[in-house]
Amino acid sequence: MIFRKRQFIPTLFILPSILLLGVFIYFPLLQNFYNSFYDFTVFSQEKVYTGFANFKYLLEDKVVIAGLMNNVKYAVISVVFQVFFALILATILEDRLFRKVAPALRIIYFMPVMISISVIALLFGFIYNPQMGLLNSFLEAIGLGSVALPWLGNATTSIYAVIAMSQWQSIGFITMLFIVAIQKIPQELYEAADIDGAGKVRKFFNITIPQVKEAMFVNILITITGSMLVFNEPYILTNGGPGFSSTTLSVHMYQQGFVKDNMGYASAVATLIFILTAVFALIQIKVSGTGKDE
Amino acid sequence: MKKATSLLVIVLLFTSILSACSADKIPKNADGEEIVEINFFHRWPNEPRKSFYDQKIKEFMDENPNVKINVDAVLNDSYKEKIKVLISNNELPDIFSSWSDSFAQNLVTSDKIMSLNEIISSDEEWASKILESQYSGFTFDDITYGIPFTVDGKAFFYNKEIFEEHNISVPKTYDEFLKVLEDLQKAGFKEPLVEGLTNTWAISHYLGSIFQRVVDPEVLKKDYTDGTSEFTDTGYIKGLEMFKELTEYMGDVSTAIDHEAARNMFGNREVPILYMQFAEIKLIEDMSDMEIGFFDFPAVTDGNGNQTSLTGAPEGWMLSKNAPQEAIDFLKFLTSEETAFEFTETDGQLNAIEGAVTTENVSANSLAAYELILEATSTAPWFDNAVNINIADIFMRGGQELATGQTTPEDILKAVHQEVEKLKK
């Protein structure tokens, strides 16, 4: 008997998950690496080996640079808003002053998270509409008609308009994670600080932030890797345009694959995205020591 | 032996799960006949066509109780993407809509599309009704893969009342056209012309027509063919400059709206001129009672191209290689004279079936357009269907960037040349 009962039963339990992960994650991942060395279309499955040609072209492709820059903008702005601003929001919501209204506010902030991104994108398409959109009408109403722009049709503002929508949607989720983290902080710390005469700001910097450090790293990780993968928002709102001004790496990958039929090159872009997210994840896990706490 | 027993249990468990997935019994209808399912995929989730096809599906299923039609529909650009995904997944629907020319040709190279030659030759009564001239975009190496159903063309539509009010006459040449736009601007129309440039296909329609006018037809033919394309003619620079010139009259909203919004602006009399497909005439007529007229893309006096060719191409239906006989019957049903007549009556889009476009089901404007299509000495397919999509995309995205002032015609062509080199490899 090769298998002893003791080893056999546990193996059996993890088998389904390994099988599912293998079939749906690891195998496609490996196949993607393999595909990125070939040139092929969706119409004919005949693959032509091209060596590193796809990767060479990746380095010359201006859209990759533009897309990567947009992803970086996405990441920076998301970290500022979704992590730092959400932390402040969570602290305020957990403050004694807000005890009565906090549950209602939590629901209000969390509501956008539950709405489908397609619905939200259509909604914001209306808000940003240059002729009758809410945003421009509002700006005109308060006398700022001169700064009203065709937000999604302007090459400099389009990516920021897309990012703004994401912030609106995701801040509630991160806030919720912070609220949970804050609720886990022992009350004694705050009581001790009260006795020492610390104000609210002091307590925030000296107790809340150090205590939620772990949650903060996790949230930064979620936000940055999420920013590297962002697809739905720019795809639905602007389809990456005008020109390539709001294209992200994922949108570029999709367009190369399913619009322009360069499946091999799309695989190479996918590989780049994978490497980027993997590197970020590794750095953050290393730096923050995530997982030791839980 | 314990190991063997547990292994046996596992194997049994797995096989029963797997077989439960695959051993679906073939469903039967009330009469005990086996039900044939047909997957039908078209590109009109919008009205009035969605309801029209839903109604036709119902009629067909009522006539053929042994057929069940599953329908799916997504809009234009998404359709182009989804059909590719379906092909790559081997989930090509039995019957689906297709554009002509390179779009159709790409589908055909997948080797998953049914040849229709036999079907056409075996049913003379049905096939003879379909306009012969519309087949070419679906025929490759003498094999026909699609049945043309709608015919279309593109022209500048204008608001007759506004033109008369400001004493403006229909331009014959491109220079006169610019003069008209100037005059309209002076008359108070900040944007005398509009287009929804977020739809890249709308840009391709402009560019396709402009290139027809300014580039020698022989050169175009060479450049539009994969493998021989060069795009070195100076006409392309001139064409892109012309496009940029036109976008300057469109205002900066144009890069933020889609074609539908642009059409609504035209229908609401906010904008006097719109470059529009004949298929849209009825939409405008339903929206307002204004009098509209149309003129073909004006001739470019110093252009080397064909000054009279009409941009426009048919769309039609294709069958998957494995489609059942019932899908073929459904195709014939969809392209029958009665269906076509009702279709044009409901939708306004002109069709390729003889006798199905008459004064009874279309307006005078549409009938004039229909005659223009039938009489056109030469037609040019939509630019994004005519050239390799990688090149078309550079032109289309470049068109957006031209409108927002981020690039120049020279830079666009430089990118095109790089792509041409890359495609040659």
XYZ file of C-alpha atoms in Angstrom:
719
model
C 0.000 0.000 0.000
C 1.511 3.267 -1.078
C -1.215 5.386 0.458
C -1.753 5.076 4.134
C -5.220 5.889 5.309
C -3.946 8.925 7.173
C -2.466 10.495 4.031
C -5.097 9.324 1.673
C -8.166 10.911 3.268
C -6.746 14.469 3.572
C -5.511 14.275 -0.014
C -9.010 13.388 -1.049
C -10.375 16.482 0.646
C -8.065 18.916 -1.115
C -8.300 17.116 -4.440
C -11.417 18.951 -5.732
C -9.989 22.394 -5.045
C -6.635 21.479 -6.553
C -8.396 20.075 -9.567
C -10.541 23.189 -10.011
C -7.616 25.560 -9.506
C -5.496 23.500 -11.850
C -8.040 23.394 -14.635
C -9.291 26.948 -14.375
C -6.257 28.901 -13.143
C -2.890 27.180 -13.468
C -3.425 25.429 -16.745
C -4.741 28.558 -18.548
C -1.874 30.533 -17.019
C 0.706 28.136 -18.411
C -1.080 27.991 -21.725
C -1.029 31.778 -21.850
C 2.762 31.758 -21.447
C 2.975 29.195 -24.208
C 0.635 31.175 -26.492
C 2.628 34.359 -26.105
C 5.426 32.816 -28.166
C 3.106 32.175 -31.093
C 1.158 34.175 -33.618
C -2.429 33.077 -34.209
C -5.967 34.328 -34.701
C -9.278 33.225 -33.277
C -10.445 32.221 -36.721
C -7.822 29.621 -37.356
C -6.137 27.745 -34.575
C -2.984 27.303 -36.627
C -0.150 28.668 -34.497
C 3.075 30.050 -35.902
C 6.075 30.058 -33.589
C 7.578 33.544 -33.418
C 9.960 33.280 -30.479
C 10.300 36.506 -28.559
C 8.829 38.675 -31.338
C 5.676 39.437 -29.351
C 7.700 40.518 -26.335
C 10.001 42.609 -28.486
C 7.010 44.368 -29.951
C 5.649 44.825 -26.434
C 8.608 47.053 -25.647
C 8.094 49.182 -28.746
C 4.325 49.440 -28.459
C 3.357 52.997 -27.493
C -0.076 51.867 -26.377
C 1.488 49.569 -23.784
C 3.320 52.559 -22.298
C 0.175 54.697 -22.421
C -1.855 51.889 -20.870
C 0.716 51.276 -18.160
C 0.801 54.991 -17.313
C -2.973 54.964 -16.984
C -2.773 51.918 -14.719
C -0.217 53.724 -12.578
C -2.467 56.796 -12.383
C -5.268 54.475 -11.415
C -3.156 52.898 -8.689
C -1.853 56.153 -7.218
C -5.223 57.856 -7.111
C -6.932 54.741 -5.819
C -4.441 54.328 -2.990
C -4.887 57.955 -1.946
C -8.663 57.906 -2.109
C -9.603 54.343 -1.393
C -7.054 53.617 1.284
C -6.265 56.887 3.056
C -9.552 58.632 2.525
C -11.469 55.443 3.341
C -9.512 55.115 6.587
C -10.491 58.651 7.599
C -14.069 57.921 6.619
C -14.073 54.717 8.656
C -12.644 56.525 11.693
C -15.329 59.184 11.462
C -18.052 56.575 11.112
C -16.736 54.740 14.169
C -16.573 57.928 16.224
C -18.905 58.227 19.202
C -20.475 61.356 17.714
C -21.794 59.389 14.765
C -22.983 56.361 16.686
C -26.642 57.012 15.829
C -26.291 57.651 12.112
C -23.307 55.393 11.430
C -25.339 52.291 10.439
C -27.326 54.286 7.903
C -24.183 55.958 6.521
C -22.413 52.610 6.289
C -25.214 51.314 4.110
C -25.158 54.445 1.970
C -21.416 54.202 1.404
C -21.586 50.473 0.750
C -24.495 50.662 -1.668
C -22.418 51.420 -4.830
C -20.315 48.295 -4.180
C -23.380 46.155 -4.683
C -24.420 47.728 -7.971
C -23.128 46.083 -11.127
C -20.274 47.948 -12.756
C -22.081 48.033 -16.106
C -25.020 49.814 -14.525
C -22.712 52.275 -12.822
C -20.828 52.946 -16.039
C -24.065 53.712 -17.864
C -25.107 55.968 -15.002
C -21.818 57.856 -15.127
C -22.020 58.045 -18.895
C -25.132 60.088 -18.252
C -23.499 62.159 -15.531
C -20.563 63.008 -17.808
C -22.717 63.631 -20.886
C -21.546 66.909 -22.416
C -24.976 68.140 -23.431
C -27.357 67.206 -20.667
C -25.138 65.486 -18.112
C -25.595 66.132 -14.396
C -22.009 67.215 -13.875
C -21.950 69.952 -16.499
C -25.464 71.112 -15.566
C -24.358 71.340 -11.949
C -21.238 73.300 -12.872
C -23.330 75.699 -14.913
C -25.847 76.066 -12.098
C -23.174 77.202 -9.675
C -21.644 79.571 -12.199
C -18.716 77.408 -13.235
C -20.002 76.837 -16.769
C -16.585 77.782 -18.105
C -14.910 74.705 -16.623
C -17.569 72.335 -17.984
C -15.925 69.912 -20.424
C -16.882 66.910 -22.512
C -15.211 64.883 -19.746
C -15.040 61.551 -21.527
C -14.329 63.033 -24.937
C -11.331 65.063 -23.908
C -8.004 63.281 -24.136
C -6.639 64.815 -20.935
C -9.689 64.325 -18.727
C -11.058 60.998 -19.939
C -8.886 58.734 -17.785
C -9.507 60.855 -14.680
C -13.243 60.770 -15.301
C -13.027 56.978 -15.440
C -10.888 56.824 -12.288
C -13.296 59.116 -10.436
C -16.126 56.711 -11.088
C -14.089 53.826 -9.674
C -13.370 55.766 -6.502
C -17.040 56.483 -6.018
C -17.814 52.816 -6.388
C -15.047 51.214 -4.384
C -14.545 53.510 -1.422
C -17.431 51.905 0.455
C -15.854 48.467 0.274
C -12.489 49.551 1.663
C -14.237 51.670 4.297
C -16.084 48.584 5.426
C -12.839 46.634 5.754
C -11.382 49.450 7.845
C -14.465 49.634 10.035
C -14.033 45.972 10.871
C -10.349 46.554 11.627
C -11.113 49.553 13.826
C -13.756 47.653 15.739
C -11.098 45.080 16.627
C -8.901 47.689 18.359
C -9.148 47.224 22.139
C -11.103 50.082 23.736
C -8.586 50.248 26.600
C -6.092 51.947 24.338
C -8.491 54.781 23.613
C -9.502 55.027 27.260
C -5.865 55.282 28.306
C -5.347 57.992 25.689
C -8.388 59.841 26.982
C -6.903 59.841 30.476
C -3.658 61.166 29.041
C -5.689 63.951 27.463
C -5.147 63.004 23.819
C -7.409 64.647 21.234
C -9.158 62.894 18.367
C -6.443 63.631 15.830
C -3.739 62.409 18.177
C -5.676 59.214 18.833
C -6.095 58.675 15.098
C -2.382 58.947 14.385
C -1.084 57.206 17.493
C -3.625 54.462 18.030
C -5.850 53.867 15.023
C -3.211 53.939 12.291
C -0.673 51.652 14.049
C -3.458 49.275 15.016
C -4.922 48.952 11.536
C -1.520 48.768 9.833
C -2.134 45.198 8.822
C -5.519 45.982 7.261
C -3.963 48.957 5.510
C -1.351 46.796 3.799
C -3.995 44.343 2.713
C -6.095 47.166 1.323
C -3.179 48.731 -0.509
C -2.462 45.315 -2.005
C -6.065 44.884 -3.126
C -6.181 48.376 -4.597
C -2.900 48.274 -6.473
C -3.358 44.823 -7.973
C -6.942 45.795 -8.782
C -5.665 48.907 -10.547
C -3.322 46.847 -12.682
C -6.219 44.677 -13.818
C -8.854 47.375 -14.319
C -10.910 46.674 -17.412
C -14.665 47.169 -17.084
C -14.683 50.856 -16.233
C -12.653 52.211 -19.171
C -14.026 49.584 -21.545
C -17.655 50.504 -20.949
C -17.243 54.247 -20.454
C -14.814 55.154 -23.228
C -13.573 51.946 -24.855
C -10.107 53.324 -24.176
C -10.654 56.471 -26.209
C -10.486 59.074 -27.489
C -7.455 57.675 -29.244
C -5.711 55.626 -26.574
C -6.015 58.247 -23.858
C -7.963 56.103 -21.409
C -6.691 52.674 -22.437
C -5.438 50.402 -19.692
C -3.316 47.289 -20.160
C -6.336 45.001 -19.879
C -8.332 46.996 -22.415
C -5.331 46.892 -24.766
C -5.053 43.149 -24.265
C -8.726 42.642 -24.989
C -8.641 44.808 -28.092
C -5.553 43.101 -29.441
C -7.149 39.714 -28.869
C -10.773 40.123 -29.754
C -10.897 43.220 -31.947
C -7.664 42.984 -33.891
C -7.334 39.261 -33.724
C -3.727 39.108 -32.548
C -4.206 36.400 -29.966
C -0.482 35.733 -29.578
C 0.326 39.349 -28.889
C -2.660 39.627 -26.539
C -1.192 36.685 -24.620
C 2.090 38.573 -24.354
C 0.260 41.606 -22.921
C -1.525 39.267 -20.505
C 1.840 37.878 -19.450
C 3.063 41.411 -18.751
C -0.006 42.103 -16.626
C 0.521 38.851 -14.743
C 4.164 39.637 -14.028
C 3.316 43.144 -12.838
C 0.592 42.030 -10.463
C 2.653 39.097 -9.224
C 5.620 41.358 -8.485
C 3.443 43.864 -6.624
C 1.833 41.116 -4.626
C 5.210 39.598 -3.708
C 6.701 42.951 -2.685
C 3.755 43.754 -0.494
C 3.577 40.353 1.118
C 7.303 40.580 1.848
C 7.139 44.115 3.248
C 3.995 43.798 5.284
C 4.312 40.221 6.455
C 0.663 39.744 5.685
C -0.853 36.675 7.156
C 1.191 36.559 10.375
C -1.445 38.502 12.198
C -4.506 36.477 11.319
C -8.568 -4.001 -0.508
C -9.834 -0.927 1.261
C -8.015 1.272 -1.203
C -9.560 -0.493 -4.149
C -13.067 -0.136 -2.729
C -12.682 3.584 -2.041
C -11.179 4.120 -5.488
C -14.122 2.327 -6.991
C -16.503 4.534 -5.026
C -14.738 7.647 -6.293
C -14.751 6.492 -9.878
C -18.451 5.669 -9.665
C -19.158 9.028 -8.070
C -17.275 10.923 -10.784
C -18.783 9.041 -13.672
C -22.281 9.548 -12.348
C -21.657 13.275 -12.014
C -20.177 13.489 -15.491
C -22.901 11.447 -17.094
C -25.548 13.524 -15.354
C -24.091 16.515 -17.188
C -24.112 15.002 -20.621
C -27.027 12.588 -20.718
C -29.715 15.214 -21.197
C -32.681 13.540 -22.778
C -33.663 15.005 -26.105
C -36.709 17.137 -25.345
C -39.920 16.419 -27.183
C -42.917 18.564 -27.932
C -46.576 17.833 -27.233
C -46.919 15.674 -30.372
C -43.957 13.583 -29.356
C -41.685 14.937 -32.094
C -38.093 15.632 -31.228
C -37.427 19.325 -30.716
C -34.628 20.847 -32.778
C -32.954 23.804 -31.136
C -31.568 26.576 -33.316
C -29.252 29.237 -31.947
C -29.929 32.571 -33.612
C -27.592 35.506 -33.055
C -28.167 38.961 -34.463
C -26.912 42.432 -33.775
C -30.050 44.421 -32.976
C -30.932 44.459 -29.312
C -32.457 47.876 -30.046
C -35.904 48.665 -31.363
C -37.674 48.299 -33.699
C -35.646 45.363 -34.955
C -35.493 43.391 -31.748
C -39.282 43.143 -31.580
C -39.443 42.426 -35.273
C -37.147 39.434 -35.006
C -38.790 38.251 -31.799
C -42.094 38.312 -33.666
C -40.634 36.429 -36.643
C -39.128 33.813 -34.353
C -42.528 33.310 -32.763
C -44.206 32.967 -36.168
C -41.632 30.439 -37.314
C -41.934 28.410 -34.135
C -45.724 28.428 -34.400
C -45.483 27.086 -37.945
C -42.841 24.543 -36.966
C -43.734 23.186 -33.534
C -40.670 20.938 -33.557
C -38.289 23.913 -33.631
C -37.102 25.933 -30.699
C -35.121 29.085 -31.488
C -32.786 30.527 -28.886
C -32.024 34.118 -29.694
C -29.248 36.414 -28.557
C -28.424 39.944 -29.673
C -25.686 42.478 -28.990
C -24.968 45.826 -30.620
C -22.554 46.581 -33.480
C -19.003 46.875 -32.047
C -19.777 44.312 -29.343
C -21.213 41.994 -31.966
C -17.950 42.060 -33.902
C -16.122 41.032 -30.747
C -18.580 38.456 -29.502
C -18.815 36.570 -32.760
C -15.037 36.124 -32.650
C -15.213 34.820 -29.110
C -17.947 32.380 -30.140
C -15.889 31.141 -33.076
C -12.831 30.589 -30.936
C -14.939 28.649 -28.412
C -16.533 26.510 -31.112
C -19.894 27.892 -30.077
C -20.814 29.511 -33.345
C -24.602 29.983 -33.508
C -26.503 28.127 -36.241
C -27.659 31.308 -37.944
C -26.265 34.784 -37.427
C -25.889 38.174 -39.062
C -22.716 39.230 -40.842
C -21.300 42.217 -42.652
C -19.896 41.688 -46.113
C -16.310 41.788 -47.410
C -13.374 41.382 -45.032
C -15.622 40.786 -42.026
C -17.314 37.922 -43.845
C -14.021 36.723 -45.262
C -12.478 36.519 -41.801
C -15.370 34.413 -40.606
C -15.003 32.183 -43.644
C -11.316 31.502 -42.937
C -12.368 29.842 -39.681
C -13.688 27.007 -41.860
C -16.827 26.882 -39.728
C -19.223 28.605 -42.126
C -21.588 26.694 -44.400
C -21.235 27.027 -48.155
C -24.598 28.082 -49.564
C -24.043 27.249 -53.232
C -26.143 24.096 -53.140
C -28.906 25.670 -51.117
C -29.099 28.542 -53.596
C -29.097 26.346 -56.676
C -31.635 23.902 -55.265
C -34.299 26.514 -54.497
C -34.643 28.672 -57.579
C -37.921 30.236 -56.494
C -36.466 31.686 -53.306
C -32.963 32.469 -54.572
C -34.009 34.305 -57.720
C -35.631 36.987 -55.578
C -32.345 38.060 -54.028
C -30.571 40.898 -55.802
C -27.659 39.367 -57.713
C -25.528 42.507 -57.316
C -25.434 42.191 -53.527
C -23.825 38.738 -53.413
C -20.252 39.791 -54.187
C -19.379 40.777 -50.608
C -20.279 37.291 -49.410
C -18.685 35.297 -52.212
C -15.085 34.150 -51.981
C -13.466 31.889 -54.579
C -16.867 31.387 -56.219
C -18.383 30.023 -53.030
C -21.198 32.018 -51.460
C -21.278 32.003 -47.689
C -23.942 34.555 -46.944
C -27.378 35.643 -48.067
C -27.512 39.444 -48.402
C -30.544 40.850 -46.681
C -30.172 44.577 -46.128
C -28.642 47.083 -48.513
C -27.275 50.373 -47.418
C -25.379 53.460 -48.386
C -24.096 56.560 -46.734
C -24.806 60.177 -47.596
C -24.918 63.619 -46.053
C -28.452 64.317 -44.865
C -29.535 67.895 -44.432
C -32.426 69.805 -42.977
C -34.173 71.290 -46.024
C -35.920 73.997 -44.039
C -32.672 75.345 -42.636
C -31.004 75.227 -46.041
C -33.887 77.158 -47.611
C -34.117 79.639 -44.776
C -30.484 80.599 -45.174
C -30.462 80.345 -48.928
C -27.964 77.543 -49.035
C -27.837 75.158 -51.966
C -26.644 71.582 -52.023
C -22.852 71.485 -52.557
C -21.446 69.672 -55.574
C -17.794 69.745 -54.595
C -15.888 69.448 -51.362
C -14.889 73.125 -51.490
C -18.512 74.118 -51.864
C -19.305 71.843 -48.933
C -16.809 73.705 -46.740
C -18.405 76.964 -47.880
C -21.821 75.624 -46.836
C -20.445 74.740 -43.400
C -18.956 78.237 -43.084
C -22.253 79.828 -44.080
C -24.161 77.734 -41.578
C -21.723 78.752 -38.868
C -22.283 82.391 -39.773
C -26.011 81.724 -39.614
C -25.616 80.774 -35.951
C -25.009 77.023 -36.010
C -21.904 76.620 -33.885
C -21.709 73.018 -35.008
C -23.090 72.800 -38.555
C -22.027 69.147 -38.828
C -21.879 66.531 -36.121
C -20.746 62.943 -35.620
C -20.493 60.601 -32.648
C -16.777 59.950 -32.750
C -16.782 57.551 -29.803
C -18.074 55.036 -32.350
C -14.939 54.258 -34.265
C -16.965 52.765 -37.120
C -18.456 56.205 -37.743
C -14.932 57.511 -38.318
C -14.191 54.635 -40.649
C -17.221 55.544 -42.770
C -15.910 59.076 -43.180
C -12.382 57.957 -43.963
C -13.563 55.269 -46.367
C -15.564 57.777 -48.394
C -12.836 60.411 -48.329
C -10.187 57.938 -49.503
C -12.514 56.887 -52.342
C -12.481 60.471 -53.525
C -8.801 61.324 -53.153
C -6.911 58.106 -53.817
C -6.612 56.412 -57.195
C -8.944 53.359 -57.299
C -6.097 51.091 -58.435
C -3.933 52.186 -55.511
C -6.844 51.723 -53.129
C -7.467 48.235 -54.384
C -3.835 47.330 -53.835
C -3.684 48.925 -50.393
C -6.920 47.336 -49.234
C -5.688 43.855 -50.125
C -3.753 42.038 -47.425
C -0.186 41.417 -48.456
C 0.071 44.109 -51.120
C -0.844 47.120 -48.996
C 1.582 50.013 -48.693
C -0.418 53.161 -47.885
C 2.297 55.386 -49.315
C 0.031 57.455 -51.582
C -0.024 61.141 -50.635
C -3.801 60.992 -50.959
C -4.021 59.440 -47.505
C -2.384 62.477 -45.909
C -4.734 64.725 -47.814
C -7.687 62.544 -46.798
C -6.802 62.676 -43.121
C -6.333 66.439 -43.381
C -9.805 66.677 -44.882
C -11.204 64.629 -42.026
C -9.516 66.887 -39.501
C -10.937 69.884 -41.323
C -14.430 68.419 -41.020
C -14.059 67.585 -37.317
C -13.317 71.251 -36.678
C -16.947 71.946 -37.543
C -18.180 69.250 -35.171
C -17.277 70.974 -31.920
C -15.613 69.271 -28.989
C -18.728 67.329 -27.972
C -18.227 65.003 -30.907
C -15.523 62.906 -29.229
C -17.762 62.402 -26.190
C -20.971 61.271 -27.884
C -21.988 58.318 -30.002
C -23.646 58.276 -33.382
C -27.090 57.831 -31.863
C -26.695 61.052 -29.876
C -25.505 62.786 -33.046
C -28.553 61.516 -34.906
C -30.816 62.807 -32.150
C -29.194 66.226 -32.449
C -29.932 66.192 -36.158
C -33.488 64.969 -35.559
C -34.042 67.741 -33.028
C -32.925 70.354 -35.570
C -29.928 71.321 -33.436
C -27.532 70.407 -36.212
C -28.338 70.890 -39.894
C -26.107 68.211 -41.477
C -25.309 64.607 -40.560
C -23.428 61.882 -42.412
C -25.876 59.063 -42.097
C -26.846 55.663 -43.447
C -29.982 55.216 -45.507
C -31.058 52.720 -42.882
C -31.536 55.631 -40.513
C -33.996 57.590 -42.644
C -37.004 56.114 -40.919
C -35.553 56.811 -37.481
C -35.320 60.490 -38.393
C -38.770 60.483 -39.971
C -40.219 58.943 -36.813
C -38.500 61.514 -34.647
C -39.626 64.681 -36.364
C -41.597 65.860 -39.349
C -38.820 68.016 -40.759
C -38.092 67.755 -44.436
C -34.796 66.088 -45.168
C -32.740 65.732 -48.288
C -29.462 64.016 -48.963
C -26.401 64.269 -51.155
C -23.519 61.892 -51.751
C -20.077 62.738 -50.372
C -19.150 65.715 -52.586
C -16.555 65.385 -55.336
C -13.033 66.488 -54.537
C -11.918 68.563 -57.515
C -8.215 67.780 -57.325
C -8.715 64.268 -55.958
C -7.368 61.271 -57.875
C -10.143 58.958 -56.769
C -13.538 57.905 -57.983
C -15.769 60.951 -57.528
C -19.102 59.164 -57.779
C -18.772 55.882 -55.947
C -21.202 55.283 -53.123
C -20.044 54.018 -49.747
C -22.211 51.243 -48.449
C -22.445 47.497 -48.344
C -25.039 44.851 -47.691
C -25.425 42.852 -44.527
C -26.762 39.379 -44.470
C -27.130 36.023 -42.809
C -24.692 33.173 -42.454
C -25.066 29.607 -41.314
C -22.715 27.569 -39.236
C -21.337 24.474 -40.952
C -23.190 22.239 -38.528
C -26.510 24.040 -38.756
C -29.521 21.700 -39.021
C -31.945 21.742 -41.962
C -34.367 23.732 -39.783
C -31.880 26.606 -39.639
C -31.779 26.652 -43.442
C -35.570 26.833 -43.477
C -35.432 29.657 -40.980
C -32.927 31.494 -43.200
C -35.296 31.182 -46.146
C -38.135 32.363 -43.954
C -36.129 35.417 -42.863
C -35.211 36.318 -46.431
C -38.595 35.663 -48.004
C -40.376 38.457 -49.828
C -43.089 38.751 -47.161
C -40.623 38.981 -44.288
C -38.495 41.468 -46.196
C -41.492 43.629 -47.042
C -42.647 43.687 -43.413
C -39.097 44.257 -42.257
C -38.624 47.377 -44.339
C -42.081 48.592 -43.389
C -41.260 48.258 -39.671
C -37.652 49.296 -39.670
C -37.123 51.485 -42.708
C -33.885 49.759 -43.668
C -33.876 48.820 -47.326
C -33.575 45.166 -48.260
C -32.027 43.103 -51.013
C -35.134 41.108 -51.889
C -36.772 41.926 -55.192
C -40.224 43.427 -54.947
C -39.959 44.037 -51.215
C -39.215 47.759 -51.423
C -42.133 49.691 -52.870
C -43.999 52.930 -52.318
C -46.236 50.970 -49.987
C -43.615 50.312 -47.352
C -41.089 53.133 -47.634
C -41.130 56.912 -47.793
C -40.195 58.882 -50.901
C -36.784 59.632 -49.381
C -36.037 55.984 -48.791
C -37.191 55.017 -52.242
C -34.886 57.617 -53.765
C -32.066 56.180 -51.678
C -32.946 52.657 -52.831
C -32.730 53.725 -56.446
C -29.404 55.425 -55.781
C -28.046 52.162 -54.375
C -29.314 50.093 -57.302
C -27.968 52.556 -59.840
C -24.603 53.252 -58.217
C -21.883 52.608 -60.785
C -19.549 51.454 -58.080
C -19.925 50.903 -54.379
C -17.208 50.925 -51.777
C -17.485 48.691 -48.720
C -17.256 50.161 -45.215
C -13.622 51.021 -44.594
C -13.363 48.932 -41.405
C -14.617 45.914 -43.348
C -12.483 46.651 -46.374
C -8.998 46.733 -44.873
C -7.130 44.668 -42.328
C -8.563 45.513 -38.909
C -5.118 46.315 -37.472
C -4.674 49.034 -40.074
C -8.272 50.202 -39.895
C -7.923 50.563 -36.128
C -4.913 52.864 -36.482
C -6.909 55.058 -38.846
C -10.007 55.015 -36.642
C -8.228 55.698 -33.344
C -6.081 58.173 -35.224
C -9.268 59.870 -36.380
C -10.299 60.329 -32.755
C -6.884 61.729 -31.934
C -7.048 64.073 -34.910
C -10.335 65.409 -33.585
C -8.861 66.000 -30.130
C -5.700 67.464 -31.666
C -3.302 64.884 -30.239
C -1.794 63.696 -33.478
C -1.102 64.634 -37.084
C -1.932 62.857 -40.358
C 1.795 62.196 -40.841
C 2.069 60.411 -37.490
C -0.959 58.282 -38.243
C 0.529 57.169 -41.549
C 3.840 56.475 -39.868
C 2.037 54.113 -37.501
C 0.230 52.580 -40.473
C 3.529 51.950 -42.265
C 4.957 50.257 -39.187
C 1.878 48.056 -38.996
C 2.128 47.223 -42.702
C 5.733 46.121 -42.161
C 4.699 44.048 -39.171
C 1.872 42.381 -41.070
C 4.213 41.428 -43.899
C 6.324 39.311 -41.575
